[in-house]
Amino acid sequence: MTHEYEFATNAVRAGHARTAEGENSEAIFATSSFVFENAAQAAARFQNREAGNVYSRFTNPTVRTFEQRLAALEGGECCVATASGMAAIMACCVALLEPGDHVVASDGLFGSTMQFFKKYLTRMGNPVDFARIDQPEDWLEKTNARTRLLFVETPSNPLTQLADIRALSEVAKNTGAILVVDNCFCTPVLQRPLEQGADIVIHSATKYIDGQGRCVGGAVVGDKQRVGEDIFAFLRTAGPTMSAFNAWVFLKGLETLEIRMQRHCESAMQLALWLEQHPSVSKVYFPGLQSHPQHSLCLAQQTGFGGIVSFEVTGGQEHAWRVIDNTQLLSITANLGDAKTTITHPATTTHGRLSAAERSQAGINESLIRVATGLESVRDIEADIARGL
Ligand SMILES: *Cc1c(COP(=O)(O)O)cnc(C)c1O
């Protein structure tokens, strides 16, 4: 189905193998194990001489439908679904790195990803260095003879800085490393990293793919060998796989992903323009604005600007908290990619564990607020933010 149909069609239909019951909506295969015709078939399945389901930690038809659909949307050969976005990142690193292999990652990563790299990956014998997201030269400088993996999240959270995927894929090729892109913020609707030279795409399905804040899940997309063999083999043994129910929720999410992303993007653009002219706002971070230093890279690399808008208020932390505390509609939570607009103060929440020096290095000050636009009316979102401004 991948090559036959266009994106919107694949989002609704790819991977669906209807059962003899003739269901129109995908079935949830809520079963932990599968039965065999006889002992010989059981033996053949266990010895991998016959393809087919054995146990849902290995394969499950609902999960497989989700995997095939996401693979079609990202333009990848293979996808494996995981229990969370972090499980996808962990599986990718553990399955693909040998002890001693070196990693270069961007400096503005999701908090748990940063923690995983610094605390655990290093302990497992994989040193990690951090490079400036927007400076490909810095990535090249940080690589060495043992560098095997480059890891980037673009746009970054919460300052919406972009990495040039094509430039980083050149760095990866020149150093014999692979490029892994966390595509959580854009989804394949706005950005398809594999088409721009990335080797592997990571997703936290928890965010826009679910779209309504219900389930935690993740995925890795890429080629047959690394994803379909190496990462799949690690996951089925180590265990953080996706449940059939969650896969079904994410399948339904993929069906509406494109139209939801359009609304998220439109509202974020409008909100950013409104904030930019507000006298109590000193700075707005949004790649759709002419004032964003990578606006033209964004136009070249993404088909939309995304749903995350960050801004600084004029009166410091007290002012930022006043804006957050005076909202009546927005959800005060660090999650994103939800139908419900969320508002958060990064310096004291998602980035609160960093030292003051690290925060200032990352450009996250106490006046900063991050909004992830949902699907409500943007006029109501603006009015809610205006209360405390
Ligand atoms: C949330 C998030 C993750 C982790 O995903 P979980 O599903 O929470 O494990 C990874 N990367 C980014 C960019 C995220 O926003």
Coordinates of C-alpha atoms and ligand atoms in Angstrom, one line a residue:
M1 CA 0.0 0.0 0.0
T2 CA 3.0 2.3 0.7
H3 CA 3.8 3.2 -2.9
E4 CA 0.4 3.0 -4.4
Y5 CA -1.4 5.7 -2.4
E6 CA -0.8 9.2 -1.1
F7 CA -0.1 10.2 2.5
A8 CA -3.7 11.0 3.5
T9 CA -4.9 7.6 2.2
N10 CA -2.1 5.7 3.9
A11 CA -2.8 7.5 7.2
V12 CA -6.3 6.0 7.1
R13 CA -5.8 2.6 5.5
A14 CA -2.1 1.3 5.4
G15 CA -1.5 -1.9 7.2
H16 CA -5.1 -3.0 7.7
A17 CA -5.6 -6.7 6.9
R18 CA -9.3 -7.2 7.5
T19 CA -10.3 -10.5 9.2
A20 CA -13.0 -12.9 8.0
E21 CA -15.5 -10.9 10.2
G22 CA -15.4 -8.1 7.8
E23 CA -14.8 -5.3 10.3
N24 CA -14.3 -1.8 8.9
S25 CA -12.5 -0.4 11.9
E26 CA -9.3 -2.3 12.9
A27 CA -9.8 -5.1 15.4
I28 CA -8.1 -5.0 18.8
F29 CA -6.3 -8.4 19.2
A30 CA -6.5 -8.5 23.0
T31 CA -4.6 -11.7 23.4
S32 CA -1.2 -12.4 25.0
S33 CA -0.6 -15.7 23.2
F34 CA -1.6 -17.4 20.0
V35 CA -2.6 -21.1 19.5
F36 CA -1.2 -23.6 16.9
E37 CA -2.9 -26.2 14.8
N38 CA -0.7 -28.9 16.2
A39 CA 2.7 -29.6 17.9
A40 CA 4.6 -29.6 14.6
Q41 CA 3.3 -26.1 13.8
A42 CA 4.2 -24.9 17.3
A43 CA 7.7 -26.3 16.8
A44 CA 8.0 -24.6 13.4
R45 CA 6.9 -21.2 14.8
F46 CA 9.3 -21.4 17.7
Q47 CA 12.2 -22.3 15.4
N48 CA 11.4 -19.5 13.0
R49 CA 10.8 -22.0 10.2
E50 CA 7.2 -20.7 9.8
A51 CA 6.1 -17.1 10.0
G52 CA 3.2 -16.3 12.3
N53 CA 2.2 -15.1 15.8
V54 CA 3.5 -16.8 18.9
Y55 CA 3.2 -14.3 21.8
S56 CA 2.3 -10.6 21.9
R57 CA 5.7 -9.5 23.3
F58 CA 7.0 -10.7 19.9
T59 CA 4.2 -9.8 17.4
N60 CA 0.5 -8.8 17.6
P61 CA -1.7 -8.1 14.7
T62 CA -3.0 -4.7 16.0
V63 CA 0.5 -3.5 16.8
R64 CA 1.6 -4.7 13.4
T65 CA -1.1 -2.6 11.7
F66 CA 0.1 0.4 13.6
E67 CA 3.8 -0.3 12.7
Q68 CA 3.0 -0.7 9.0
R69 CA 0.9 2.4 8.9
L70 CA 3.6 4.6 10.6
A71 CA 6.3 3.1 8.3
A72 CA 4.2 4.1 5.3
L73 CA 3.8 7.6 6.5
E74 CA 7.5 8.1 7.3
G75 CA 8.6 6.4 4.1
G76 CA 10.6 3.7 6.0
E77 CA 11.0 0.0 5.2
C78 CA 10.2 -1.1 8.8
C79 CA 8.8 0.1 12.0
V80 CA 8.7 -1.4 15.5
A81 CA 6.4 0.0 18.2
T82 CA 7.5 0.4 21.8
A83 CA 5.9 0.9 25.2
S84 CA 6.9 4.6 25.2
G85 CA 9.0 7.2 23.4
M86 CA 11.8 6.6 25.9
A87 CA 11.7 2.8 25.2
A88 CA 12.2 3.6 21.5
I89 CA 15.3 5.7 22.2
M90 CA 16.7 3.1 24.7
A91 CA 16.1 0.2 22.2
C92 CA 17.7 2.1 19.4
C93 CA 20.9 2.8 21.5
V94 CA 21.2 -0.5 23.2
A95 CA 20.6 -2.6 20.1
L96 CA 22.8 -0.6 17.7
L97 CA 25.8 0.4 19.9
E98 CA 28.8 -1.7 20.9
P99 CA 30.6 -0.9 24.1
G100 CA 33.0 2.0 23.4
D101 CA 30.9 3.4 20.6
H102 CA 30.6 7.2 20.8
V103 CA 27.5 9.3 20.5
V104 CA 27.0 12.9 19.6
A105 CA 23.6 14.4 20.6
S106 CA 22.1 17.9 20.4
D107 CA 22.3 20.1 23.4
G108 CA 18.6 20.9 23.7
L109 CA 17.1 17.4 24.2
F110 CA 14.0 16.2 25.9
G111 CA 14.8 15.9 29.7
S112 CA 14.5 12.2 30.0
T113 CA 16.6 11.6 26.8
M114 CA 19.3 13.9 28.2
Q115 CA 19.2 11.9 31.5
F116 CA 19.3 8.6 29.8
F117 CA 22.3 9.6 27.7
K118 CA 24.2 11.2 30.6
K119 CA 23.5 8.7 33.4
Y120 CA 22.9 5.3 31.7
L121 CA 24.3 5.2 28.2
T122 CA 27.6 6.5 29.6
R123 CA 27.6 3.9 32.3
M124 CA 27.0 1.2 29.6
G125 CA 30.3 2.2 28.0
N126 CA 29.1 4.7 25.4
P127 CA 30.5 8.2 25.9
V128 CA 28.1 11.0 24.8
D129 CA 29.1 14.5 23.7
F130 CA 26.7 17.3 23.1
A131 CA 26.8 19.7 20.1
R132 CA 25.0 22.9 19.2
I133 CA 21.8 22.0 17.5
D134 CA 22.1 24.7 14.8
Q135 CA 25.8 24.4 14.1
P136 CA 26.7 21.3 11.9
E137 CA 30.4 22.3 12.2
D138 CA 30.2 21.8 15.9
W139 CA 28.8 18.2 15.3
L140 CA 31.7 17.4 13.0
E141 CA 34.2 18.7 15.6
K142 CA 32.6 16.6 18.4
T143 CA 32.9 13.3 16.3
N144 CA 35.8 10.9 16.6
A145 CA 36.9 7.6 15.1
R146 CA 34.5 5.7 17.4
T147 CA 31.4 7.9 16.7
R148 CA 28.6 5.6 15.6
L149 CA 25.4 7.5 16.3
L150 CA 24.2 11.1 16.0
F151 CA 21.0 11.9 17.8
V152 CA 18.9 15.0 17.2
E153 CA 15.5 16.4 18.1
T154 CA 14.2 19.1 15.7
P155 CA 12.7 21.6 16.4
S156 CA 14.0 21.7 19.9
N157 CA 11.9 22.0 23.1
P158 CA 11.1 24.7 24.2
L159 CA 13.0 27.2 22.1
T160 CA 12.1 25.7 18.6
Q161 CA 15.7 25.8 17.3
L162 CA 16.1 23.7 14.2
A163 CA 18.8 21.2 13.2
D164 CA 19.7 21.0 9.5
I165 CA 18.9 17.4 8.8
R166 CA 20.6 17.2 5.4
A167 CA 23.8 18.8 6.8
L168 CA 23.9 16.4 9.8
S169 CA 23.3 13.4 7.5
E170 CA 26.5 14.6 5.7
V171 CA 28.4 14.6 9.0
A172 CA 27.1 11.2 9.7
K173 CA 28.1 9.8 6.3
N174 CA 31.6 11.3 6.6
T175 CA 32.2 9.8 10.0
G176 CA 30.6 6.4 9.4
A177 CA 27.8 7.1 11.9
I178 CA 24.0 6.8 11.6
L179 CA 21.7 9.8 12.1
V180 CA 18.7 9.3 14.4
V181 CA 16.0 12.0 14.4
D182 CA 13.4 12.3 17.1
N183 CA 10.4 13.5 15.0
C184 CA 7.9 13.9 17.8
F185 CA 7.3 17.6 17.4
C186 CA 6.7 17.5 13.7
T187 CA 5.2 14.1 13.0
P188 CA 5.5 12.8 9.4
V189 CA 2.8 15.3 8.4
L190 CA 5.3 18.2 8.7
Q191 CA 8.7 16.5 8.3
R192 CA 10.0 13.3 6.9
P193 CA 13.6 12.9 8.1
L194 CA 14.3 9.7 6.1
E195 CA 13.8 11.6 2.9
Q196 CA 16.3 14.1 4.0
G197 CA 19.1 11.6 4.8
A198 CA 18.3 10.4 8.3
D199 CA 18.8 6.7 9.0
I200 CA 16.3 6.2 11.8
V201 CA 13.2 8.1 13.0
I202 CA 12.1 8.0 16.7
H203 CA 8.6 8.8 17.9
S204 CA 6.9 9.4 21.2
A205 CA 3.4 8.4 20.0
T206 CA 2.2 9.8 23.3
K207 CA 2.1 13.3 21.8
Y208 CA 0.6 14.2 18.5
I209 CA 0.1 10.6 17.2
D210 CA -2.3 9.9 20.0
G211 CA -3.4 13.5 19.9
Q212 CA -5.8 13.4 22.8
G213 CA -3.5 12.7 25.7
R214 CA -4.7 9.1 26.4
C215 CA -1.9 6.5 25.9
V216 CA 1.9 6.3 26.3
G217 CA 3.8 4.7 23.4
G218 CA 6.6 5.1 20.9
A219 CA 8.1 3.8 17.7
V220 CA 11.3 3.4 15.7
V221 CA 11.2 3.6 11.9
G222 CA 14.0 2.8 9.5
D223 CA 15.6 0.0 7.4
K224 CA 15.0 -3.7 7.5
Q225 CA 18.3 -4.7 9.1
R226 CA 18.7 -2.2 11.9
V227 CA 15.0 -1.7 12.8
G228 CA 13.4 -4.9 11.5
E229 CA 16.1 -7.2 12.7
D230 CA 18.4 -5.7 15.3
I231 CA 16.0 -3.4 17.3
F232 CA 13.1 -5.8 16.9
A233 CA 15.2 -8.7 18.3
F234 CA 16.3 -6.6 21.3
L235 CA 12.7 -5.4 22.0
R236 CA 11.1 -8.8 21.9
T237 CA 13.7 -10.1 24.3
A238 CA 14.0 -7.1 26.7
G239 CA 10.2 -6.5 26.7
P240 CA 9.2 -2.8 26.4
T241 CA 6.7 -3.5 23.5
M242 CA 3.4 -1.8 22.8
S243 CA 0.1 -3.2 23.9
A244 CA -2.6 -4.0 21.4
F245 CA -5.0 -1.5 23.0
N246 CA -2.5 1.4 22.8
A247 CA -1.7 0.4 19.2
W248 CA -5.4 0.7 18.3
V249 CA -5.7 4.2 20.0
F250 CA -2.6 5.3 18.0
L251 CA -4.0 3.9 14.8
K252 CA -7.1 6.0 15.3
G253 CA -4.8 8.9 16.0
L254 CA -2.9 8.5 12.7
E255 CA -6.2 8.6 10.8
T256 CA -6.8 12.2 11.9
L257 CA -3.2 13.3 12.3
E258 CA -3.0 15.4 9.1
I259 CA -6.1 17.5 9.8
R260 CA -5.2 17.9 13.4
M261 CA -1.7 19.1 12.6
Q262 CA -3.1 21.7 10.2
R263 CA -5.2 23.2 13.0
H264 CA -2.3 23.0 15.6
C265 CA -0.1 24.8 13.1
E266 CA -2.7 27.5 12.1
S267 CA -3.4 28.3 15.8
A268 CA 0.2 28.4 16.8
M269 CA 1.0 30.8 13.9
Q270 CA -1.9 33.1 14.9
L271 CA -0.9 32.9 18.5
A272 CA 2.7 33.7 17.8
L273 CA 1.7 36.8 15.7
W274 CA -0.6 38.0 18.5
L275 CA 2.0 37.5 21.1
E276 CA 4.7 39.3 19.1
Q277 CA 2.7 42.5 19.1
H278 CA 1.7 42.3 22.8
P279 CA 3.4 45.0 24.9
S280 CA 4.0 42.6 27.9
V281 CA 5.8 40.1 25.7
S282 CA 9.5 40.7 25.0
K283 CA 10.3 37.7 22.8
V284 CA 8.5 35.0 20.8
Y285 CA 10.1 31.7 19.7
F286 CA 8.3 30.2 16.7
P287 CA 9.8 29.1 13.4
G288 CA 6.9 30.6 11.4
L289 CA 7.9 34.1 12.4
Q290 CA 10.2 36.2 10.1
S291 CA 12.1 37.0 13.2
H292 CA 13.0 33.4 13.8
P293 CA 16.7 33.0 12.8
Q294 CA 16.0 29.7 11.0
H295 CA 12.8 30.7 9.3
S296 CA 14.1 29.9 5.9
L297 CA 15.6 26.5 6.9
C298 CA 12.2 25.7 8.4
L299 CA 10.5 26.5 5.1
A300 CA 13.0 24.2 3.3
Q301 CA 12.8 21.3 5.7
Q302 CA 9.2 21.3 7.1
T303 CA 5.8 21.6 5.4
G304 CA 4.4 23.5 8.5
F305 CA 5.8 25.4 11.5
G306 CA 4.4 23.1 14.2
G307 CA 2.2 23.7 17.3
I308 CA 4.7 24.8 19.9
V309 CA 5.1 28.5 20.7
S310 CA 7.4 29.8 23.5
F311 CA 7.6 33.4 24.7
E312 CA 9.2 35.6 27.3
V313 CA 7.2 38.1 29.4
T314 CA 8.6 41.4 30.5
G315 CA 8.4 40.8 34.3
G316 CA 10.5 37.7 35.1
Q317 CA 9.3 34.6 36.9
E318 CA 6.6 36.3 38.9
H319 CA 5.0 37.6 35.8
A320 CA 5.4 34.2 34.0
W321 CA 3.7 32.4 36.9
R322 CA 1.0 35.1 37.0
V323 CA 0.2 34.4 33.3
I324 CA 0.0 30.7 34.0
D325 CA -2.0 31.0 37.2
N326 CA -4.5 33.3 35.6
T327 CA -5.5 30.9 32.9
Q328 CA -8.9 29.4 33.3
L329 CA -9.0 27.3 30.1
L330 CA -5.5 26.1 29.4
S331 CA -4.1 23.0 31.1
I332 CA -1.1 23.6 33.3
T333 CA 0.9 20.5 32.3
A334 CA 4.2 19.7 30.5
N335 CA 2.5 17.4 28.0
L336 CA 2.0 18.4 24.4
G337 CA 0.4 17.3 21.2
D338 CA -3.1 17.2 22.9
A339 CA -6.4 18.5 21.7
K340 CA -6.3 20.6 24.9
T341 CA -3.9 23.5 24.9
T342 CA -1.1 23.2 27.5
I343 CA 0.9 25.9 29.2
T344 CA 4.1 25.3 31.2
H345 CA 7.0 27.2 32.8
P346 CA 10.1 25.3 31.6
A347 CA 12.7 26.8 34.0
T348 CA 10.9 25.4 37.1
T349 CA 9.4 22.2 35.5
T350 CA 10.9 20.3 32.5
H351 CA 14.2 22.1 32.9
G352 CA 14.2 22.5 36.6
R353 CA 16.8 19.8 37.2
L354 CA 19.4 21.8 35.3
S355 CA 21.7 24.1 37.2
A356 CA 21.2 27.8 36.7
A357 CA 24.3 27.9 34.6
E358 CA 23.1 25.1 32.4
R359 CA 19.7 26.7 31.9
S360 CA 21.3 30.0 30.9
Q361 CA 23.6 28.2 28.5
A362 CA 20.5 26.6 27.0
G363 CA 18.8 30.0 26.8
I364 CA 15.9 29.1 29.0
N365 CA 15.3 32.0 31.4
E366 CA 12.7 32.5 34.1
S367 CA 10.5 34.7 31.9
L368 CA 9.9 31.9 29.5
I369 CA 6.5 30.2 28.9
R370 CA 5.8 27.4 26.5
V371 CA 2.4 26.8 25.0
A372 CA 1.4 23.8 22.9
T373 CA -1.6 24.8 21.0
G374 CA -4.6 22.4 21.0
L375 CA -7.7 22.3 18.9
E376 CA -9.8 24.9 20.8
S377 CA -10.6 28.3 19.2
V378 CA -7.4 30.3 19.0
R379 CA -9.4 33.4 20.1
D380 CA -10.2 31.7 23.4
I381 CA -6.6 30.6 23.8
E382 CA -5.4 34.2 23.3
A383 CA -8.0 35.6 25.7
D384 CA -7.0 33.1 28.4
I385 CA -3.3 34.0 28.1
A386 CA -4.2 37.7 28.1
R387 CA -5.8 37.5 31.6
G388 CA -2.4 37.4 33.3
L389 CA -0.3 39.3 30.8
Ligands
LIG1 C1 7.8 13.0 25.3 C2 9.0 13.0 24.5 C3 9.8 11.9 24.5 C4 9.6 10.7 25.4 O1 8.4 10.0 25.1 P1 7.5 9.2 26.2 O2 6.4 8.6 25.3 O3 7.1 10.2 27.2 O4 8.4 8.1 26.7 C5 10.9 11.8 23.6 N1 11.2 12.9 22.8 C6 10.4 14.0 22.8 C7 10.8 15.1 21.9 C8 9.3 14.1 23.6 O5 8.5 15.2 23.6

